[in-house]
Short mmCIF file of C-alpha atoms in Angstrom, two decimals:
data_model
loop_
_atom_site.label_atom_id
_atom_site.label_comp_id
_atom_site.label_asym_id
_atom_site.label_seq_id
_atom_site.Cartn_x
_atom_site.Cartn_y
_atom_site.Cartn_z
CA MET U 23 84.94 -57.36 25.13
CA LYS U 24 87.51 -56.11 27.68
CA ILE U 25 88.09 -58.63 30.71
CA SER U 26 85.59 -58.15 33.18
CA PRO U 27 84.61 -54.80 34.24
CA LEU U 28 84.08 -56.64 37.93
CA ALA U 29 88.00 -57.48 38.24
CA SER U 30 88.38 -53.90 39.40
CA ARG U 31 85.81 -54.18 41.99
CA LEU U 32 87.53 -56.23 44.65
CA VAL U 33 86.95 -53.90 47.96
CA GLY U 34 87.27 -55.17 50.91
CA GLU U 35 64.31 -62.89 50.12
CA LYS U 36 65.20 -66.39 50.23
CA SER U 37 63.58 -69.41 51.45
CA ILE U 38 64.94 -70.76 55.34
CA LYS U 39 64.78 -74.44 55.63
CA PRO U 40 63.65 -75.32 59.06
CA TYR U 41 66.26 -77.15 61.36
CA LYS U 42 65.11 -80.66 62.73
CA ILE U 43 65.73 -80.44 66.18
CA LEU U 44 65.68 -84.45 68.25
CA ILE U 45 65.02 -83.97 71.85
CA VAL U 46 66.07 -87.26 74.14
CA ASP U 47 65.50 -87.48 77.34
CA ASP U 48 63.20 -90.67 79.41
CA ASP U 49 61.34 -87.82 81.44
CA LEU U 50 58.33 -86.76 79.60
CA THR U 51 57.97 -83.67 81.16
CA VAL U 52 61.51 -82.56 80.34
CA VAL U 53 60.90 -83.31 76.78
CA LYS U 54 57.41 -81.13 76.84
CA MET U 55 59.14 -78.40 78.52
CA VAL U 56 62.14 -78.12 76.18
CA GLU U 57 59.51 -78.55 72.98
CA LYS U 58 57.55 -75.72 74.64
CA ILE U 59 60.69 -73.51 74.98
CA LEU U 60 62.08 -73.69 71.17
CA PHE U 61 58.44 -74.04 69.90
CA ASN U 62 58.75 -71.89 66.77
CA LYS U 63 58.24 -71.71 62.95
CA TYR U 64 61.73 -72.70 62.04
CA TYR U 65 62.38 -75.37 63.90
CA ILE U 66 60.69 -79.54 63.58
CA LEU U 67 61.00 -80.99 66.84
CA LEU U 68 61.33 -84.34 67.27
CA ASN U 69 61.96 -86.77 70.30
CA ALA U 70 63.18 -90.01 71.48
CA LYS U 71 63.24 -91.66 75.33
CA ASP U 72 66.56 -93.22 75.59
CA GLY U 73 69.83 -93.28 73.78
CA THR U 74 68.99 -96.48 71.37
CA GLU U 75 66.18 -94.83 70.07
CA ALA U 76 67.69 -91.50 69.27
CA TYR U 77 70.59 -93.22 67.62
CA GLU U 78 68.49 -95.09 65.71
CA LYS U 79 66.01 -91.62 64.73
CA ALA U 80 69.42 -90.06 64.21
CA LYS U 81 70.47 -92.33 61.36
CA GLU U 82 66.85 -91.97 60.08
CA TRP U 83 66.19 -88.56 60.47
CA LEU U 84 69.60 -86.66 60.54
CA PRO U 85 68.43 -84.10 62.72
CA ASP U 86 70.40 -80.56 62.52
CA ILE U 87 71.20 -80.82 66.71
CA ILE U 88 70.54 -83.02 69.22
CA LEU U 89 69.56 -82.25 72.79
CA MET U 90 70.27 -85.11 75.12
CA ASP U 91 70.14 -86.43 78.85
CA ILE U 92 73.00 -87.81 80.22
CA LEU U 93 71.20 -90.28 82.53
CA MET U 94 69.15 -92.34 80.78
CA PRO U 95 67.97 -96.32 81.13
CA GLY U 96 70.10 -98.66 78.87
CA MET U 97 72.76 -96.80 76.69
CA ASP U 98 73.38 -93.27 78.57
CA GLY U 99 74.11 -90.22 76.82
CA TYR U 100 77.53 -90.67 76.88
CA ARG U 101 77.68 -93.71 74.83
CA THR U 102 75.04 -92.46 72.22
CA CYS U 103 77.26 -89.66 71.72
CA GLU U 104 80.01 -91.86 71.17
CA LYS U 105 77.87 -93.98 68.74
CA LEU U 106 76.62 -91.04 66.79
CA ARG U 107 80.53 -90.03 66.51
CA GLU U 108 81.55 -93.52 65.04
CA ASN U 109 79.12 -93.17 62.25
CA HIS U 110 79.86 -91.68 59.11
CA LYS U 111 75.96 -90.44 58.83
CA THR U 112 75.67 -88.75 62.65
CA GLN U 113 79.01 -87.78 62.81
CA ASN U 114 78.77 -84.22 62.37
CA ILE U 115 75.52 -83.55 64.27
CA PRO U 116 76.17 -81.20 66.82
CA VAL U 117 75.06 -82.46 70.74
CA ILE U 118 73.94 -80.50 73.24
CA PHE U 119 73.87 -82.40 77.11
CA LEU U 120 70.56 -81.42 78.89
CA THR U 121 72.28 -82.58 82.67
CA SER U 122 72.08 -81.85 85.86
CA TYR U 123 75.95 -82.67 86.57
CA ASP U 124 77.59 -79.89 86.76
CA LYS U 125 80.79 -80.91 88.26
CA PRO U 126 84.13 -80.25 85.89
CA ASP U 127 84.73 -83.85 85.64
CA GLU U 128 81.60 -84.53 84.43
CA VAL U 129 81.25 -81.64 81.93
CA VAL U 130 85.03 -82.86 80.53
CA LYS U 131 83.86 -86.31 80.07
CA GLY U 132 80.98 -84.99 78.19
CA PHE U 133 83.26 -83.39 75.26
CA GLU U 134 85.41 -86.50 75.36
CA ALA U 135 82.66 -88.21 74.02
CA GLY U 136 81.93 -85.56 71.22
CA ALA U 137 79.25 -83.10 72.69
CA VAL U 138 79.97 -79.55 71.62
CA ASP U 139 77.57 -78.17 74.67
CA TYR U 140 76.01 -78.41 77.88
CA VAL U 141 72.72 -76.77 79.98
CA THR U 142 72.61 -77.36 83.25
CA LYS U 143 68.76 -78.25 84.62
CA PRO U 144 67.02 -76.81 85.79
CA PHE U 145 67.55 -74.63 82.54
CA PHE U 146 67.03 -70.81 81.96
CA ALA U 147 64.45 -70.85 78.65
CA GLY U 148 66.51 -67.88 77.14
CA GLU U 149 70.12 -69.71 77.65
CA LEU U 150 68.42 -72.79 76.16
CA ARG U 151 67.04 -70.82 72.99
CA ALA U 152 70.37 -68.62 72.85
CA ARG U 153 72.61 -71.97 72.80
CA VAL U 154 70.49 -74.11 70.54
CA LYS U 155 70.22 -71.14 68.25
CA THR U 156 73.77 -70.11 68.35
CA HIS U 157 75.19 -74.03 67.24
CA LEU U 158 72.61 -74.45 64.65
CA GLU U 159 73.86 -71.38 63.03
CA LEU U 160 77.32 -72.56 63.16
CA LYS U 161 76.72 -75.81 61.38
CA ARG U 162 74.72 -74.25 59.01
CA SER U 163 77.79 -71.77 58.45
CA ARG U 164 80.20 -75.11 57.86
CA GLU U 165 77.84 -76.46 55.45
CA GLU U 166 77.94 -73.54 53.61
CA ILE U 167 81.25 -72.96 53.47
CA LYS U 168 82.16 -76.86 52.42
CA ASP U 169 79.60 -76.68 49.81
CA MET U 170 80.76 -73.42 48.08
CA HIS U 171 84.18 -74.62 48.35
CA LEU U 172 83.27 -77.79 46.79
CA PHE U 173 81.18 -75.79 44.29
CA LYS U 174 84.40 -73.27 43.53
CA THR U 175 86.84 -76.44 43.49
CA LYS U 176 83.99 -78.03 40.59
CA PHE U 177 83.95 -74.79 38.64
CA PHE U 178 87.57 -74.12 38.35
CA SER U 179 88.05 -77.77 37.82
CA ILE U 180 85.60 -77.58 34.41
CA VAL U 181 87.41 -73.97 33.15
CA THR U 182 90.91 -75.21 33.79
CA ASN U 183 90.03 -78.61 31.73
CA ASP U 184 88.32 -76.20 28.76
CA ILE U 185 91.18 -73.71 28.83
CA ARG U 186 94.10 -76.94 28.46
CA ASP U 187 92.13 -78.38 25.83
CA SER U 188 91.39 -75.09 23.87
CA LEU U 189 95.61 -74.71 24.41
CA ILE U 190 96.24 -77.97 23.22
CA GLY U 191 94.20 -77.57 20.14
CA VAL U 192 95.58 -73.84 19.55
CA LYS U 193 99.22 -75.48 19.74
CA GLY U 194 98.33 -77.88 17.12
CA VAL U 195 97.02 -75.53 14.57
CA ALA U 196 99.93 -73.48 15.43
CA ASN U 197 102.70 -76.18 14.44
CA PHE U 198 100.29 -76.89 11.20
CA LEU U 199 100.75 -73.30 10.25
CA VAL U 200 103.85 -73.12 11.03
CA GLN U 201 104.62 -76.32 8.15
CA ASP U 202 102.23 -74.42 5.54
CA ILE U 203 104.18 -71.35 5.82
CA GLU U 204 107.29 -73.20 5.36
CA ASN U 205 105.65 -74.95 1.72
CA ASN U 206 103.99 -71.42 0.82
CA ASN U 207 100.60 -72.64 0.96
CA VAL U 208 98.32 -70.15 1.32
CA ASP U 209 94.88 -71.79 0.83
CA GLU U 210 95.70 -74.13 4.34
CA ILE U 211 97.12 -71.20 5.86
CA ILE U 212 94.13 -69.13 5.64
CA LYS U 213 91.81 -71.85 6.60
CA LEU U 214 94.16 -72.61 9.66
CA ALA U 215 94.11 -68.60 10.43
CA LYS U 216 90.29 -68.96 10.71
CA ILE U 217 90.54 -72.04 13.10
CA LEU U 218 93.08 -70.60 15.19
CA GLN U 219 91.35 -66.90 15.64
CA GLY U 220 88.36 -69.11 16.87
CA ASP U 221 90.03 -71.27 18.82
CA SER U 222 91.53 -68.07 20.58
CA GLU U 223 87.99 -66.22 21.05
CA GLN U 224 86.89 -69.62 23.24
CA LEU U 225 90.04 -69.30 25.04
CA TYR U 226 89.62 -65.84 26.14
CA GLU U 227 85.60 -66.27 26.87
CA LEU U 228 87.14 -69.42 29.09
CA LEU U 229 89.58 -66.92 30.99
CA GLU U 230 86.93 -63.91 31.11
CA ASP U 231 84.45 -66.91 32.79
CA LEU U 232 87.41 -67.86 35.50
CA ILE U 233 88.13 -63.96 36.09
CA GLU U 234 84.47 -62.95 36.60
CA TRP U 235 83.65 -66.01 38.54
CA ALA U 236 86.89 -65.14 40.97
CA VAL U 237 85.55 -61.31 41.12
CA ILE U 238 82.26 -62.18 41.83
CA GLU U 239 82.84 -65.11 44.68
CA SER U 240 85.60 -63.27 46.66
CA GLU U 241 84.36 -62.34 50.06
CA ARG U 242 86.22 -58.87 49.02
CA PHE U 243 83.66 -58.16 46.33
CA GLU U 244 81.10 -55.51 46.96
CA MET U 245 78.06 -54.23 44.86
CA ILE U 246 77.16 -50.79 44.14
CA MET U 247 73.87 -49.95 44.23
CA VAL U 248 73.14 -46.99 41.93
CA PRO U 249 69.76 -46.41 40.21
CA VAL U 250 69.29 -48.01 36.59
CA ASN U 251 67.90 -47.76 33.76
CA VAL U 252 67.61 -51.03 32.13
CA GLN U 253 67.11 -49.62 28.91
CA ASN U 254 70.84 -47.62 29.21
CA SER U 255 72.49 -51.53 30.55
CA ILE U 256 70.43 -53.28 27.12
CA ASN U 257 72.22 -50.61 24.90
CA GLU U 258 75.50 -51.16 26.65
CA ALA U 259 75.03 -55.28 25.97
CA VAL U 260 74.18 -54.66 22.40
CA ASN U 261 76.80 -52.41 21.88
CA ALA U 262 79.30 -55.50 22.68
CA LEU U 263 77.88 -57.37 21.22
CA LYS U 264 77.54 -55.29 17.54
CA ARG U 265 80.09 -57.63 15.26
CA GLN U 266 78.12 -61.27 16.50
CA ILE U 267 74.55 -59.79 15.60
CA PHE U 268 76.05 -58.78 12.43
CA GLN U 269 77.82 -61.75 11.57
CA LYS U 270 74.46 -63.87 11.54
CA ASP U 271 72.18 -61.28 11.03
CA ILE U 272 70.43 -61.23 13.87
CA LYS U 273 67.03 -58.91 14.66
CA LEU U 274 66.32 -57.78 17.92
CA VAL U 275 62.94 -57.37 18.93
CA TYR U 276 62.28 -55.14 21.86
CA ASP U 277 59.11 -54.61 24.33
CA VAL U 278 60.85 -52.62 26.73
CA ASP U 279 59.37 -50.22 29.23
CA GLU U 280 62.31 -47.35 28.06
CA ASN U 281 61.57 -45.91 31.68
CA LEU U 282 61.84 -48.50 34.13
CA SER U 283 64.60 -48.37 36.27
CA PHE U 284 65.31 -49.23 39.96
CA TYR U 285 68.71 -49.72 42.13
CA CYS U 286 71.14 -51.98 40.96
CA ASP U 287 74.88 -52.59 40.45
CA PRO U 288 75.16 -51.42 36.48
CA GLU U 289 78.70 -53.40 35.72
CA VAL U 290 76.92 -56.59 36.90
CA MET U 291 73.61 -55.89 35.49
CA ASN U 292 75.72 -55.35 32.02
CA SER U 293 77.52 -58.76 32.60
CA VAL U 294 74.53 -60.76 33.35
CA LEU U 295 72.41 -58.92 30.04
CA PHE U 296 75.73 -59.38 27.77
CA ARG U 297 76.36 -63.44 28.81
CA LEU U 298 71.80 -63.74 27.85
CA LEU U 299 71.85 -61.89 24.79
CA MET U 300 75.58 -63.92 23.92
CA ASN U 301 74.03 -66.79 24.46
CA ALA U 302 70.78 -66.05 22.50
CA ILE U 303 72.81 -65.07 19.52
CA LYS U 304 74.73 -68.23 19.65
CA TYR U 305 72.43 -70.32 19.87
CA SER U 306 70.22 -68.55 17.06
CA ASN U 307 70.15 -69.35 13.36
CA VAL U 308 71.42 -66.65 10.96
CA GLY U 309 68.63 -64.54 9.69
CA GLY U 310 66.85 -65.55 13.45
CA LYS U 311 65.20 -62.98 15.72
CA VAL U 312 66.03 -62.47 19.59
CA PHE U 313 63.24 -60.71 21.70
CA ILE U 314 63.67 -58.63 24.97
CA GLU U 315 61.29 -57.95 27.28
CA THR U 316 60.74 -55.95 30.76
CA ARG U 317 57.69 -56.60 33.24
CA SER U 318 57.42 -54.73 36.69
CA ASN U 319 55.15 -54.63 39.50
CA GLU U 320 55.54 -52.98 43.09
CA ARG U 321 57.88 -55.35 44.10
CA PHE U 322 60.06 -56.99 41.11
CA ALA U 323 61.15 -56.28 37.60
CA THR U 324 61.22 -58.91 35.28
CA ILE U 325 63.92 -58.95 32.30
CA SER U 326 63.46 -61.72 29.94
CA VAL U 327 65.90 -62.50 26.57
CA LYS U 328 64.18 -64.85 24.16
CA ASP U 329 65.78 -66.73 20.92
CA GLU U 330 64.06 -69.01 18.34
CA GLY U 331 66.97 -71.19 18.45
CA VAL U 332 68.30 -74.81 19.19
CA GLY U 333 66.61 -75.20 22.56
CA MET U 334 67.31 -77.28 25.27
CA ASP U 335 65.61 -80.82 26.12
CA MET U 336 64.09 -80.60 29.66
CA ASP U 337 66.92 -82.61 31.54
CA VAL U 338 69.48 -79.89 30.64
CA VAL U 339 66.88 -77.29 31.47
CA GLU U 340 66.68 -78.99 35.08
CA ASN U 341 70.59 -78.62 35.41
CA VAL U 342 71.67 -75.73 33.54
CA PHE U 343 72.41 -73.91 36.42
CA ARG U 344 74.23 -76.84 38.52
CA LEU U 345 78.20 -77.99 38.56
CA ASP U 346 77.04 -81.55 40.31
CA THR U 347 75.68 -82.49 37.13
CA PRO U 348 77.65 -83.86 34.11
CA HIS U 349 78.98 -80.67 31.93
CA PRO U 350 78.44 -80.69 28.28
CA LYS U 351 80.41 -78.52 26.17
CA THR U 352 78.55 -76.25 24.20
CA THR U 353 78.64 -75.28 20.80
CA GLY U 354 76.45 -72.38 18.52
CA THR U 355 75.03 -72.74 15.52
CA ALA U 356 77.39 -71.33 13.65
CA ASN U 357 80.29 -73.89 15.48
CA GLU U 358 80.81 -70.74 18.18
CA GLY U 359 82.47 -72.31 21.33
CA GLY U 360 81.81 -71.62 25.32
CA SER U 361 82.39 -73.31 28.30
CA GLY U 362 78.51 -73.66 28.97
CA LEU U 363 79.36 -71.87 32.46
CA GLY U 364 77.80 -68.70 31.59
CA LEU U 365 74.48 -69.38 33.30
CA ILE U 366 75.89 -70.42 36.19
CA ILE U 367 77.71 -67.23 36.29
CA CYS U 368 74.57 -65.06 35.75
CA LYS U 369 72.49 -67.16 38.84
CA SER U 370 75.71 -66.03 40.97
CA LEU U 371 75.10 -62.28 40.00
CA VAL U 372 71.47 -62.47 40.03
CA GLU U 373 71.85 -63.75 43.25
CA LYS U 374 74.57 -60.77 44.56
CA TRP U 375 70.71 -58.70 44.52
CA ASP U 376 68.28 -61.08 45.85
CA GLY U 377 67.05 -61.99 42.62
CA SER U 378 65.64 -65.36 40.82
CA ILE U 379 66.84 -66.65 37.36
CA TRP U 380 64.80 -69.44 35.51
CA ILE U 381 64.51 -71.04 32.01
CA GLU U 382 62.19 -71.69 29.61
CA SER U 383 62.80 -74.08 26.87
CA LYS U 384 61.97 -77.28 24.56
CA LYS U 385 64.07 -78.66 22.00
CA TYR U 386 64.29 -76.93 18.37
CA ARG U 387 61.85 -74.45 19.98
CA GLY U 388 64.13 -71.63 21.42
CA ALA U 389 64.70 -70.73 25.19
CA LYS U 390 63.21 -67.56 26.93
CA VAL U 391 65.46 -66.81 29.95
CA SER U 392 64.38 -64.44 32.83
CA PHE U 393 65.75 -62.79 35.69
CA THR U 394 64.01 -60.46 38.15
CA VAL U 395 65.47 -57.13 40.10
CA PRO U 396 64.16 -55.88 43.48
CA MET U 397 62.39 -52.89 42.83
CA GLU U 398 63.15 -51.44 46.62
#
């Protein structure tokens, strides 16, 4: 397979987790008014009557945002905000002051204490909703950027370590090969050449993973959505894997609607099918079967690739799409190498078109990987 065709593509229904909002005011009337203004299915509304209670509840509940009065009995809003900033668990929770103060020095004091914004009482409902919504979206955006950065860092760390290990292996084999050539040891030369071929193929696969991941995670990557016939995409992937299919004498079994079409990115679809079929072949025994099937309804098409190979333990199935768990290197039934990152790349690609992907597997009983494509 050529270096990912997606590399040339750099051009310029998910569930929403509800936000937790902590409302802090010693005036119950104000609390009830704020709750009424903000009430909707995307917010979980919590409350506290003073700074001390707010601080303890913030540590326990870790709200997404805090709306807090300044003038309260006991610990006031300024000191509460300072304490929140001093605690590593709560230091990044945005605080908006609800205050009767509108003097510049009081506003500055609030920002110095760590607040991100303020709303003066009596407040306008539309303004309060808008400010809360804005800061919640900013907070979630920052968290998503941070998570993506950590995810990318982990991915590149895994791939670069695997590339380094492969290069060390190639270098070692090459050194032995030079010695055997000098000694005219033909049998050993052939043996080492085959090892070198396998190592170089594994290294090439790692580079494919690295390039494709970098492309699909780039902000300049765009999906090109056109009508795609699923049978044509399957044929493309199968043709790219003819050598592997022949070498392991794999029989492909089709249960495919040849007329099934949907709007999708053809190169992305080909990449997903290629990786899933490559995995199925890799973990199948010689002479095994690989099943390709499609199902569809008005909303989604589901494409599945199933093998009768080595399968996976449940803990592997649960973590196969994650990078924050131990990363086991994978070897096929014919000692084929691999980074084990192919399914993670498939997940990223499938999610580009708002699809989902999952695995059903048992140890020694094969694996079935399915993914969806929206029909509209």
